[in-house]
mmCIF file of C-alpha atoms in Angstrom:
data_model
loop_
_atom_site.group_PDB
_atom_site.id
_atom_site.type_symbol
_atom_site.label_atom_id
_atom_site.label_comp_id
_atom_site.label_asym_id
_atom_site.label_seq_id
_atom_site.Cartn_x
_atom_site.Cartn_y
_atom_site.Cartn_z
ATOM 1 C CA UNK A 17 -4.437 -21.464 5.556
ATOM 2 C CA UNK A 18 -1.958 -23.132 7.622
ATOM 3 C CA UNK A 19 -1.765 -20.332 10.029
ATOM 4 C CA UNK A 20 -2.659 -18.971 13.097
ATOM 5 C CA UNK A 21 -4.835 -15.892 12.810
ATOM 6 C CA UNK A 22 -5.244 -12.910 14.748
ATOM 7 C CA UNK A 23 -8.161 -10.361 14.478
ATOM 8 C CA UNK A 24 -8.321 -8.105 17.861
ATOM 9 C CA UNK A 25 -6.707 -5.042 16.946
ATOM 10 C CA UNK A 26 -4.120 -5.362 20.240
ATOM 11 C CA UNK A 27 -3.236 -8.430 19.097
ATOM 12 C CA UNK A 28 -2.343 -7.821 15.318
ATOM 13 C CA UNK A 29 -0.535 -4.409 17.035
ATOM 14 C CA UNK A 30 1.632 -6.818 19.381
ATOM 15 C CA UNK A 31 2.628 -9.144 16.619
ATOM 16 C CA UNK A 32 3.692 -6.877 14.721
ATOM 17 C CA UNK A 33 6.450 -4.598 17.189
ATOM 18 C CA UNK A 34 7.456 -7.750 18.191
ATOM 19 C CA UNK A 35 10.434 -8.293 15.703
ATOM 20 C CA UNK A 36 12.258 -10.526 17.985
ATOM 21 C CA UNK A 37 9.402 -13.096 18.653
ATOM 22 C CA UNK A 38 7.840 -13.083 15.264
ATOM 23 C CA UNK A 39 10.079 -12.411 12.398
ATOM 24 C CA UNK A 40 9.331 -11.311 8.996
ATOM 25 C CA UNK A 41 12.445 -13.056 7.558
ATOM 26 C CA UNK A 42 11.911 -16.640 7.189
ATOM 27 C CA UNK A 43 15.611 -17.632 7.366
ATOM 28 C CA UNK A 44 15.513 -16.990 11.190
ATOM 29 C CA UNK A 45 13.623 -20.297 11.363
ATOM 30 C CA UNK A 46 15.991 -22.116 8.442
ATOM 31 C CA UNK A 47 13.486 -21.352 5.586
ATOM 32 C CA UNK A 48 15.312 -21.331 2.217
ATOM 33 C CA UNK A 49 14.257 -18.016 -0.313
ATOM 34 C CA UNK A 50 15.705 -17.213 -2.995
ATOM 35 C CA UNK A 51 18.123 -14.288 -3.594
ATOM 36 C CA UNK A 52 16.029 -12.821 -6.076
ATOM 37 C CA UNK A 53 13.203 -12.031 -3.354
ATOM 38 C CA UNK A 54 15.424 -10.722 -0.945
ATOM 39 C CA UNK A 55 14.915 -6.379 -0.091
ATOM 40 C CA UNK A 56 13.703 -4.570 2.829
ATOM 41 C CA UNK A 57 10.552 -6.436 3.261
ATOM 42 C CA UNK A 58 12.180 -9.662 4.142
ATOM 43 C CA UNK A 59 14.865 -8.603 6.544
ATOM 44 C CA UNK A 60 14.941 -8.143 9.955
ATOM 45 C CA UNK A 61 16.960 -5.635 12.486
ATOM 46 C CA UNK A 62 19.896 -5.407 12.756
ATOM 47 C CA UNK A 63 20.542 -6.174 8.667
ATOM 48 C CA UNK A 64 17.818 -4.107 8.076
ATOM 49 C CA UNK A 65 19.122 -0.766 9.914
ATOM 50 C CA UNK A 66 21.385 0.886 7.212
ATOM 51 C CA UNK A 67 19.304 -0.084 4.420
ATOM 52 C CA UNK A 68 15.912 1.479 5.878
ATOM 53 C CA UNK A 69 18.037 4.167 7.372
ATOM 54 C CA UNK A 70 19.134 5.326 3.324
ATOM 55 C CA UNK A 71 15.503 4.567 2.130
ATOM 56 C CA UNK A 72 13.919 6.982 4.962
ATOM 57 C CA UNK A 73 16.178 9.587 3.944
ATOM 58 C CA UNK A 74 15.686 9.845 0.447
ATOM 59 C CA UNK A 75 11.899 9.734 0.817
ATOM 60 C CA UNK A 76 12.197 12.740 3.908
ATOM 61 C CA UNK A 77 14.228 14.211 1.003
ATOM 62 C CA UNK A 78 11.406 15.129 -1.528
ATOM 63 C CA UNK A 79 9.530 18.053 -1.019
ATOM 64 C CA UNK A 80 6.028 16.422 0.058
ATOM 65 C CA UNK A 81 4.146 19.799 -0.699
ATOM 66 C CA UNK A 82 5.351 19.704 -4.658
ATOM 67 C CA UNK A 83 4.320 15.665 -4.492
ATOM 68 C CA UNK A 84 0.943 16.779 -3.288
ATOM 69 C CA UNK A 85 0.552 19.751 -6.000
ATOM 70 C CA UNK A 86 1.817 17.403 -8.937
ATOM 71 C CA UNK A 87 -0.824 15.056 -7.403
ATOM 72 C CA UNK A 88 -3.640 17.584 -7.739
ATOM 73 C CA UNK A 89 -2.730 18.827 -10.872
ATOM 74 C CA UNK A 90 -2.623 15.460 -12.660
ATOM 75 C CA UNK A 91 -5.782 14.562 -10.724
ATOM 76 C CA UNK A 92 -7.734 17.579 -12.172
ATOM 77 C CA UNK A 93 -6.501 17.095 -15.684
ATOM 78 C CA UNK A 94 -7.910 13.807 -15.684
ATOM 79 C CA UNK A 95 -11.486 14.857 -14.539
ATOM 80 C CA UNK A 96 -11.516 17.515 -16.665
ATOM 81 C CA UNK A 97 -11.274 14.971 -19.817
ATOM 82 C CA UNK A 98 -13.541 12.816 -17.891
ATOM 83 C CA UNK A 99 -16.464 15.142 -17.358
ATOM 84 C CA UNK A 100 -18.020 14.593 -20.285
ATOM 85 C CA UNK A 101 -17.779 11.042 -20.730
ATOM 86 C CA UNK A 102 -21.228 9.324 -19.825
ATOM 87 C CA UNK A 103 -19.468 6.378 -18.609
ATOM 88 C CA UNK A 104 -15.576 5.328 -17.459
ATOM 89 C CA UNK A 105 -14.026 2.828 -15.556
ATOM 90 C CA UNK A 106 -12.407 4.631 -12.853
ATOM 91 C CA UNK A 107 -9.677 1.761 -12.131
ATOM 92 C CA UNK A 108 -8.628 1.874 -15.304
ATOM 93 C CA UNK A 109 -8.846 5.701 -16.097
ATOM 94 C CA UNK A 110 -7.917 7.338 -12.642
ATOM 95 C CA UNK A 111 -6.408 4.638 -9.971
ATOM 96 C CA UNK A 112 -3.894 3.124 -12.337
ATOM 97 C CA UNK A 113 -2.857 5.890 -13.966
ATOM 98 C CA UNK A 114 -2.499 8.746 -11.073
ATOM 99 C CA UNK A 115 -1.026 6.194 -8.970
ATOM 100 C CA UNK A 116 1.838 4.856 -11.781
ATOM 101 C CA UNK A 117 2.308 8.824 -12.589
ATOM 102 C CA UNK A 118 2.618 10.263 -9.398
ATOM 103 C CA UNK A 119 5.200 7.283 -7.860
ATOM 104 C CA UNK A 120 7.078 7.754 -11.311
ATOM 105 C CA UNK A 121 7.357 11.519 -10.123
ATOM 106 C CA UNK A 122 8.133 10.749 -6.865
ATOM 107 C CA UNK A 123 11.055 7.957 -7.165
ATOM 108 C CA UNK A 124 12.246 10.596 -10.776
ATOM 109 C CA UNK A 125 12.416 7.730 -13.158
ATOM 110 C CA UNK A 126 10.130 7.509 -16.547
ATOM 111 C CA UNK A 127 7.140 6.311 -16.408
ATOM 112 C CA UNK A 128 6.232 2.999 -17.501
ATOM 113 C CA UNK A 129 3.874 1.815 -20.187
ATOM 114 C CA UNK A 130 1.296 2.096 -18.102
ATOM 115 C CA UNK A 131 -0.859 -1.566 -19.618
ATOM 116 C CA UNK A 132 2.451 -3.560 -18.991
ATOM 117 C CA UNK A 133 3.029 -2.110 -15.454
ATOM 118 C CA UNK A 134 -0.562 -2.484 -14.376
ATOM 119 C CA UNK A 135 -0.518 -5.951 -15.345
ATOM 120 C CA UNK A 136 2.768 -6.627 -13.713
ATOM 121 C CA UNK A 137 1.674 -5.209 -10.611
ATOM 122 C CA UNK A 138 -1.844 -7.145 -10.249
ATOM 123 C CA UNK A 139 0.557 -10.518 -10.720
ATOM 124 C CA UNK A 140 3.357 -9.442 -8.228
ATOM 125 C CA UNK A 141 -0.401 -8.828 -5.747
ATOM 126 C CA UNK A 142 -1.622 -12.127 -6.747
ATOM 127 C CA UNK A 143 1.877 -13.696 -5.669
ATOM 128 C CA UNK A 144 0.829 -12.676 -2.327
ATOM 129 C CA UNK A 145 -1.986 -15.359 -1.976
ATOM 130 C CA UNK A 146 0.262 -18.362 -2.726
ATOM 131 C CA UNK A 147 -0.905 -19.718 0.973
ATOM 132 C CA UNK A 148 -4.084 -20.085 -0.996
ATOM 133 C CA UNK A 149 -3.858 -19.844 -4.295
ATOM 134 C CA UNK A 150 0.344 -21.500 -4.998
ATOM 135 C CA UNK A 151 -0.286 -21.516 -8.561
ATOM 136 C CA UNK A 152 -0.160 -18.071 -8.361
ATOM 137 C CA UNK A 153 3.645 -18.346 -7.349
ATOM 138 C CA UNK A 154 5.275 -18.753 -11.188
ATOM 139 C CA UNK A 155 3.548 -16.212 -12.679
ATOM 140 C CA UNK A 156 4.268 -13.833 -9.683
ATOM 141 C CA UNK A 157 8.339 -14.452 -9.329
ATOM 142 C CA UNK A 158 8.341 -13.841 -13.435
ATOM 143 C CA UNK A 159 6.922 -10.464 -12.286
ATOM 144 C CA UNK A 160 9.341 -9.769 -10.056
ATOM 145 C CA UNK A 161 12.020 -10.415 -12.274
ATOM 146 C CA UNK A 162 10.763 -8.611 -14.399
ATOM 147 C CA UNK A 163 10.597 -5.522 -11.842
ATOM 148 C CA UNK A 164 13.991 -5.904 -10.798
ATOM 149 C CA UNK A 165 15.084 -5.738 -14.433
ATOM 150 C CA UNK A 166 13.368 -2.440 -14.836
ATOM 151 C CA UNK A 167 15.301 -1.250 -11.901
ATOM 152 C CA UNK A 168 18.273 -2.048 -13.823
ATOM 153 C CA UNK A 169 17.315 -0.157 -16.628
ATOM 154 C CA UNK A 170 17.013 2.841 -14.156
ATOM 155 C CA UNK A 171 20.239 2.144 -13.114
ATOM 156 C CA UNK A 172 21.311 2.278 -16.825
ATOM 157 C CA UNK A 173 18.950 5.502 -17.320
ATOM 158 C CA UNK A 174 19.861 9.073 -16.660
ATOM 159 C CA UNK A 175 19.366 10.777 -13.378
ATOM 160 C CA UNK A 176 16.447 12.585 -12.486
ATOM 161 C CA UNK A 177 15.753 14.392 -8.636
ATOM 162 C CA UNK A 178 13.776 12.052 -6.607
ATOM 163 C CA UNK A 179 13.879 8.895 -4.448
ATOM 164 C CA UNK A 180 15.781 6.512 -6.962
ATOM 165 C CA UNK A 181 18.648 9.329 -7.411
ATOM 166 C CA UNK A 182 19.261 9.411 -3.975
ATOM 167 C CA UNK A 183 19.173 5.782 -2.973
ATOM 168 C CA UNK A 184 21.736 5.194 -5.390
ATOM 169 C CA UNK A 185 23.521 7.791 -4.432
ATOM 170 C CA UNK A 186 24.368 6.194 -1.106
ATOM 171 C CA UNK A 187 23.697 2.973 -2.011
ATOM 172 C CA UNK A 188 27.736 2.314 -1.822
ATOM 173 C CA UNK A 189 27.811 2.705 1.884
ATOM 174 C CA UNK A 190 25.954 0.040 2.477
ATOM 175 C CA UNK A 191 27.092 -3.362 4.400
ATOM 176 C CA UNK A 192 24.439 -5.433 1.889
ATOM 177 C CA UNK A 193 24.523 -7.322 -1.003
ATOM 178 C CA UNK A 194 23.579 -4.442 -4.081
ATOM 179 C CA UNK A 195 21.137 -6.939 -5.215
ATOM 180 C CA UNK A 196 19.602 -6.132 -2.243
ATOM 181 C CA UNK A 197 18.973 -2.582 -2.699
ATOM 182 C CA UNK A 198 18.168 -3.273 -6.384
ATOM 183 C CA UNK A 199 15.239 -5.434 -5.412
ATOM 184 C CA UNK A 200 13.917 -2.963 -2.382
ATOM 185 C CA UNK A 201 14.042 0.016 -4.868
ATOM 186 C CA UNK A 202 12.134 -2.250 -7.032
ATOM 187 C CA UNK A 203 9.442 -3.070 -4.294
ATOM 188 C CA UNK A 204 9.257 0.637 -2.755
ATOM 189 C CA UNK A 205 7.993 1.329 -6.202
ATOM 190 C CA UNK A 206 5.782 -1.306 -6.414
ATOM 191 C CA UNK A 207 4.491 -1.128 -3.130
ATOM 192 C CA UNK A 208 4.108 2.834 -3.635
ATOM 193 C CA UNK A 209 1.687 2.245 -6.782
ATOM 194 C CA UNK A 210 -0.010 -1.111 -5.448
ATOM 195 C CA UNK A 211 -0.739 0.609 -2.398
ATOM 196 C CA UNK A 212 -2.146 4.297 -4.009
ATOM 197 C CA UNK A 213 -4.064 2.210 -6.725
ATOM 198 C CA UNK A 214 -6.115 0.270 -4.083
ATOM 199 C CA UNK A 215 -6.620 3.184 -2.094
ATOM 200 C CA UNK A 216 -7.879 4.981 -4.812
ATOM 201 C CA UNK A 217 -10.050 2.615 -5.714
ATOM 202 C CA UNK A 218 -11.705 2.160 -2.571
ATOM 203 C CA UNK A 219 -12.440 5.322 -1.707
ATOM 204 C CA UNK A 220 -13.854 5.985 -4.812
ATOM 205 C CA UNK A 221 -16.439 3.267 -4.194
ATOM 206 C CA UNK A 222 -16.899 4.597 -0.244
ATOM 207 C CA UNK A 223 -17.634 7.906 -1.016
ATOM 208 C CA UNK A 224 -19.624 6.929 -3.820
ATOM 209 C CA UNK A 225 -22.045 5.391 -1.262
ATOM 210 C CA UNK A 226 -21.839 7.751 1.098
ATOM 211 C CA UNK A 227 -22.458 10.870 -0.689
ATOM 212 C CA UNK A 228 -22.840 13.082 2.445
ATOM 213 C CA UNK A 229 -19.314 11.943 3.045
ATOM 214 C CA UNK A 230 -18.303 13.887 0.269
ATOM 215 C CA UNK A 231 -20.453 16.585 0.835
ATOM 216 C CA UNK A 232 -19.376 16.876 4.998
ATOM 217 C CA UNK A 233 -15.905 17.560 3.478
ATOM 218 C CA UNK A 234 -16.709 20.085 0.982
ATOM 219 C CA UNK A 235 -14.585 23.411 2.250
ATOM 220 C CA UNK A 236 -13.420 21.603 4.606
ATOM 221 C CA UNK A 237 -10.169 22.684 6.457
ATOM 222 C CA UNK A 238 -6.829 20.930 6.233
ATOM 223 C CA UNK A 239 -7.336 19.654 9.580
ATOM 224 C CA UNK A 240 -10.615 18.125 8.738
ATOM 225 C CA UNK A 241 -9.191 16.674 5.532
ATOM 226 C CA UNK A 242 -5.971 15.292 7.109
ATOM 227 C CA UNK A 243 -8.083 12.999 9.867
ATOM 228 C CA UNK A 244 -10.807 12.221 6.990
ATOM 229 C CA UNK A 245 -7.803 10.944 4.322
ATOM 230 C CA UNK A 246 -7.007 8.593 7.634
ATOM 231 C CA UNK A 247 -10.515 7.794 8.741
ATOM 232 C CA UNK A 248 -11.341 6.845 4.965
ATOM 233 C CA UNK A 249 -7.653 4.984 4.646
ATOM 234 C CA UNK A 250 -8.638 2.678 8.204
ATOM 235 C CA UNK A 251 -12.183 2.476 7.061
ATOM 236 C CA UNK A 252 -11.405 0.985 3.736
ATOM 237 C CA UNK A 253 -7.575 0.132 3.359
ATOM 238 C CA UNK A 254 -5.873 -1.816 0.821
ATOM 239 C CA UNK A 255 -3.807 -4.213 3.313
ATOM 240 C CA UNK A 256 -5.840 -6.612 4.460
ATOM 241 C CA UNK A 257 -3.406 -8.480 6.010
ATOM 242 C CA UNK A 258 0.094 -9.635 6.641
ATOM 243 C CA UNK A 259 2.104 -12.953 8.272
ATOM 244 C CA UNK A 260 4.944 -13.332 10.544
ATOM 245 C CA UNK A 261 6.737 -16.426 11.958
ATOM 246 C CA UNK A 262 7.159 -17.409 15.496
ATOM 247 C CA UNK A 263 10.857 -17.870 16.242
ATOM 248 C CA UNK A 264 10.455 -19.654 19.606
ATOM 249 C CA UNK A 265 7.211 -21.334 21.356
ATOM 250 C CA UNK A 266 5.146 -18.903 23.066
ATOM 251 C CA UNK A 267 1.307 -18.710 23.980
ATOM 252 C CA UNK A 268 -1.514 -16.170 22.831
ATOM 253 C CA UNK A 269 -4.296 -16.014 24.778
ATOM 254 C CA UNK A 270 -3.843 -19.984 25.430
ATOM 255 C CA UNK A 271 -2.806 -20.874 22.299
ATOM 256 C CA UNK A 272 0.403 -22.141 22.080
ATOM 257 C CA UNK A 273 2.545 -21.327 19.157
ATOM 258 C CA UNK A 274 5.418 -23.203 18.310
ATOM 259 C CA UNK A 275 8.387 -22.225 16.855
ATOM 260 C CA UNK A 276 8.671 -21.913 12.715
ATOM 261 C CA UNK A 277 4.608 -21.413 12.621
ATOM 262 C CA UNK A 278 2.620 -18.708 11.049
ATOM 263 C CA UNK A 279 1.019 -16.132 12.420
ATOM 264 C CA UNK A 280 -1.795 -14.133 10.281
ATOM 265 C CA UNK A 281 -2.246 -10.421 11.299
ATOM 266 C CA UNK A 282 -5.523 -9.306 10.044
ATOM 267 C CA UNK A 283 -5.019 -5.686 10.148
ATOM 268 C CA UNK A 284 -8.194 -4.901 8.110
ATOM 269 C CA UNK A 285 -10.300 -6.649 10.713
ATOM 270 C CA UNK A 286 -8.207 -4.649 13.214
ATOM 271 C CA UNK A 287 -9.252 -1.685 11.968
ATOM 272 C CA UNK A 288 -12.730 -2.402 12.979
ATOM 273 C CA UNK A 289 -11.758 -3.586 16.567
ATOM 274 C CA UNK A 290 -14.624 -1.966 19.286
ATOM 275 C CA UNK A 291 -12.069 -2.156 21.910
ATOM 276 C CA UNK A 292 -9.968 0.784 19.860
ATOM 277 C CA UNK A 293 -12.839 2.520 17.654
ATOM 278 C CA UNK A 294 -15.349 3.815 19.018
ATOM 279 C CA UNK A 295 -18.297 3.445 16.440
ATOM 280 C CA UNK A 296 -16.059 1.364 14.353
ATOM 281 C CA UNK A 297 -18.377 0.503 11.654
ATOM 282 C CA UNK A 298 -19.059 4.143 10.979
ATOM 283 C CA UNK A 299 -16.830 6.638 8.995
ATOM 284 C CA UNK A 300 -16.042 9.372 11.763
ATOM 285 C CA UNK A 301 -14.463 12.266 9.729
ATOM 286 C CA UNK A 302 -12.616 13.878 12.886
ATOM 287 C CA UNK A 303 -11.621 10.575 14.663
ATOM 288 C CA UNK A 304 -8.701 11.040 17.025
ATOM 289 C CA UNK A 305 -6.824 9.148 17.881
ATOM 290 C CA UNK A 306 -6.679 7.313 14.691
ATOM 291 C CA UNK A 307 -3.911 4.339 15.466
ATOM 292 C CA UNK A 308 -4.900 2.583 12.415
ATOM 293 C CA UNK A 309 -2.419 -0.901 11.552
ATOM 294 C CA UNK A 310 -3.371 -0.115 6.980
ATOM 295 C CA UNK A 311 0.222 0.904 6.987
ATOM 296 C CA UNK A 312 1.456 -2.003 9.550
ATOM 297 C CA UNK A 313 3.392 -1.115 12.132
ATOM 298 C CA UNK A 314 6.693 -1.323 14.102
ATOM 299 C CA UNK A 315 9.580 -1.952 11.911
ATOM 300 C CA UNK A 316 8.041 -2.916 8.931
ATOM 301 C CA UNK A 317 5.572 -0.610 8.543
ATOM 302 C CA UNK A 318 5.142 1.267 5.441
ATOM 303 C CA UNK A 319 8.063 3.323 4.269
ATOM 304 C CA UNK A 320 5.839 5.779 1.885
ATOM 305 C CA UNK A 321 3.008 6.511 4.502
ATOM 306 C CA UNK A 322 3.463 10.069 4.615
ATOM 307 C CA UNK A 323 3.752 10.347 0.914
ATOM 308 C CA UNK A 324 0.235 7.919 0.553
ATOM 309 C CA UNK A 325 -1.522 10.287 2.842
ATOM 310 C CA UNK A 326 -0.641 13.565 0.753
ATOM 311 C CA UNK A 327 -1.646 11.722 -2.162
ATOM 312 C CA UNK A 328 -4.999 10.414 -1.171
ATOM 313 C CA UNK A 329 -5.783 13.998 0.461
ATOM 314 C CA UNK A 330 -5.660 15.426 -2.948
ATOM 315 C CA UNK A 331 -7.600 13.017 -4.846
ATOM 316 C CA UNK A 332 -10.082 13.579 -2.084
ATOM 317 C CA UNK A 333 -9.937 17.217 -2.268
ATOM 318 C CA UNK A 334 -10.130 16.707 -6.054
ATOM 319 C CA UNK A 335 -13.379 15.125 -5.726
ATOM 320 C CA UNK A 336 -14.777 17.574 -3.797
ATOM 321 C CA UNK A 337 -14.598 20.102 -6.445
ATOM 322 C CA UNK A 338 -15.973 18.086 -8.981
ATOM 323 C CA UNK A 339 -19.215 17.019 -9.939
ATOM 324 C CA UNK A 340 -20.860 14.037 -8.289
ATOM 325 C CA UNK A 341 -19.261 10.982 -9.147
ATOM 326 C CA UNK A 342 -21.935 8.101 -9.305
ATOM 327 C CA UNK A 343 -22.279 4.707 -10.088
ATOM 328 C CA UNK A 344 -22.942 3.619 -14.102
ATOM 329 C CA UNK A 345 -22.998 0.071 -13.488
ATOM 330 C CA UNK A 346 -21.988 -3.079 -11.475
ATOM 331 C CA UNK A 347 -18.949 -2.660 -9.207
ATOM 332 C CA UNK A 348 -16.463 -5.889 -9.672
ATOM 333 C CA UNK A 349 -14.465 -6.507 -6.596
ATOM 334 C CA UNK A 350 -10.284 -8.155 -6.872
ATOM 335 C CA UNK A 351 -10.264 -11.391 -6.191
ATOM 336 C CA UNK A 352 -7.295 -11.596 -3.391
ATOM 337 C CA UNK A 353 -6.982 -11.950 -0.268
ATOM 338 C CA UNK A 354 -4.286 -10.197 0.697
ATOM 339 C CA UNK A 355 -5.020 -6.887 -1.310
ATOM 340 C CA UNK A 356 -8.505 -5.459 -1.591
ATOM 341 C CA UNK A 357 -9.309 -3.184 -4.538
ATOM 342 C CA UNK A 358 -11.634 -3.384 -7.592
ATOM 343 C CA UNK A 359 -11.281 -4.896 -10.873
ATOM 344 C CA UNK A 360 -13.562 -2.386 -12.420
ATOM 345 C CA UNK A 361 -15.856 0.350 -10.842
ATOM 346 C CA UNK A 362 -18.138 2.152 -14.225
ATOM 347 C CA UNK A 363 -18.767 5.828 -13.068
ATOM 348 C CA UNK A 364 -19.676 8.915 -14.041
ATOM 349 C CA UNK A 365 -19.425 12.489 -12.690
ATOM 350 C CA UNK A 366 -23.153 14.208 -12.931
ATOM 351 C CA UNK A 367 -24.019 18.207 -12.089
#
C-alpha cells in the first residue's frame, strides 16, 4: 500500500487535527494534481477558510427539520410500494434512490437520472482505491468530469432554495479560483449521496441481523434514536479510511516518518478501539460518549454530518414502523477498500 497505517483510535484522532504535520493537500510536499481535482477536500487552512466558511453556512441555512420530514416521507412511500413485493434489492430500490432524492432536495437542484448518477458515483468511489487498484484512476477522473459538468449545468439551471443557491450566491466573495467552488459543490453532492447510500446500506444489513436491534428501538424516544443513528453509524460506517502526508520527519510510536510519506488513518478500525469503546464489538444503543472518527475529524471532517444523521434517523425510524425486513437471498458485499457498502442486499418486509 505504500503507506504507513494507523489503527488505534488515538492515533487515527491525532493524525487527523494535525493539519500542520500531516496535510491533506499534496502540493505542500511538491506533488503535482491537476486543476480539475482541486475543491475543499484537497486544500488546507488557511486557503481553505473562506471557502468552508460559505459551504458551512449554506448547509446551517436549510431547515434540517423539513430535510428530515421530506426524508421520512419519501422513505415511507417507498415501503409502501415495496410491501408487497416478495423480493427487492434494497440497494437498488431504497439506498440509491432516497439517498440521490433527498441530497437533490437538500442542495435544490433536479434530480438526476438516477441509473447514470449511481453509476457515476460507484466510479468516482472506485477512484478512491487507485493505491491499490490504479487502473481504477481513468475511469474515475472521466467521472469527475463528468460531475463537474453537471455542476455547470446547475449553474446554467434555474434557482431553487437550498445549498447550491446559496453557495453561488456568495461564491463571488471568494479569494479562490471559481473552478474551485465548482468542483467542491460538485463533491459536497457527491460525497452527500456516496456517504447516505452506504449508510443506508449497512444498516439495513445490521439491523437485519440483529432483529432485537430493531425491536429495542421500537417507540423509542428521540433521545434514544439520536445516540442509536450514531451507535449504528460508528458500528457500521461507510468510511473506512482516509490518508494524509507527512510534511516534515517525525516519529509515531518509534516509527519514524519522513517527510512526503503516507499516512493511512483507519477510522473504521478506530471505531472499534477498546481503549475508547467500551464493549466495542457490541451495538450499545445509548452509548455516550460516542466520539466516533465515520465522519473524520478536525478540519476535514465531514461538512454534511448533521444533515447524514437526520437522514439516517428517519430511515431508521421508518423501519421501525414497518414490517420486518428480512433476508431473501445472498448479501453481495462492494468490492473497495476505501468505501464499504453492498452491491446488492435481496430483502423482503414480512408481518
Amino acid at each position: 500500500m505504500k503507506s504507513w497505517v494507523l489503527s488505534r483510535y488515538q492515533d487515527c484522532r491525532d493524525v487527523l487535527r494535525d493539519n500542520d504535520m500531516f496535510a491533506r493537500d499534496r502540493r505542500r510536499v511538491g506533488a503535482e494534481l491537476p486543476e480539475f481535482l482541486q475543491n475543499i477536500q484537497t486544500i488546507d487552512p488557511p486557503d481553505q477558510g473562506p471557502l468552508k466558511s460559505v459551504l458551512m453556512n449554506a448547509l446551517r441555512s436549510q431547515d434540517l427539520d423539513t430535510a428530515g420530514a421530506q426524508a421520512r416521507e419519501q422513505i415511507t412511500g417507498i415501503f409502501a410500494d415495496l410491501a408487497q413485493r416478495e423480493r427487492f434489492d434494497w440497494i437498488k430500490e431504497v439506498a440509491a434512490p432516497v439517498a440521490l432524492t433527498i441530497t437533490s432536495h437538500l442542495f435544490g437542484v433536479q434530480r438526476p437520472d438516477l441509473h447514470w448518477y449511481v453509476k457515476l458515483s460507484d466510479s468516482i468511489a472506485r477512484r478512491m482505491d487507485i493505491g491499490l487498484r490504479p487502473e481504477r484512476a481513468a475511469v474515475g477522473n472521466d467521472a469527475r468530469t463528468q460531475l463537474n459538468s453537471l455542476v455547470d449545468q446547475w449553474y446554467a439551471a434555474e434557482r431553487r432554495p437550498g445549498v447550491f443557491a446559496t453557495i453561488r450566491e456568495t461564491a463571488g466573495q471568494l479569494q479562490v479560483p471559481p473552478h474551485y467552488v465548482h468542483n467542491t459543490a460538485g463533491v459536497m453532492f457527491n460525497a452527500s449521496y456516496g456517504t447516505l447510500f452506504a449508510t443506508v446500506s449497512n444498516i439495513a444489513m445490521t439491523l437485519i441481523e440483529r432483529p432485537e436491534t430493531l425491536d429495542a428501538l421500537r417507540g423509542a424516544d428521540r433521545k434514544l434514536l439520536d445516540s442509536a443513528t450514531d451507535e449504528l453509524i460508528r458500528f457500521e460506517g461507510p468510511a473506512q479510511g482516509t490518508s494524509r502526508v507527512a510534511t516534515e520527519r517525525t516519529v509515531i510510536h518509534g516509527t519514524t516518518i519522513e517527510r512526503g510519506q503516507i499516512v493511512l488513518t483507519l477510522m473504521a478500525s478506530a471505531n472499534r478501539d477498546e481503549t475508547e469503546f467500551t464493549r466495542p464489538d457490541e451495538l450499545v444503543l445509548d452509548r455516550s460518549p460516542n466520539r466516533h472518527l465515520s465522519f473524520g475529524w478536525g478540519v476535514h471532517g465531514c461538512l454534511g454530518a448533521a444533515f447524514g444523521r437526520v437522514a439516517v434517523r428517519e430511515l431508521i425510524l421508518c423501519l421501525t414502523e414497518a414490517p420486518r425486513l428480512r433476508l431473501a437471498g445472498t448479501p453481495v458485499r462492494r468490492t473497495t477498500a476505501t468505501v464499504r457498502s453492498l452491491d446488492s442486499l435481496p430483502v423482503s418486509f414480512t408481518a
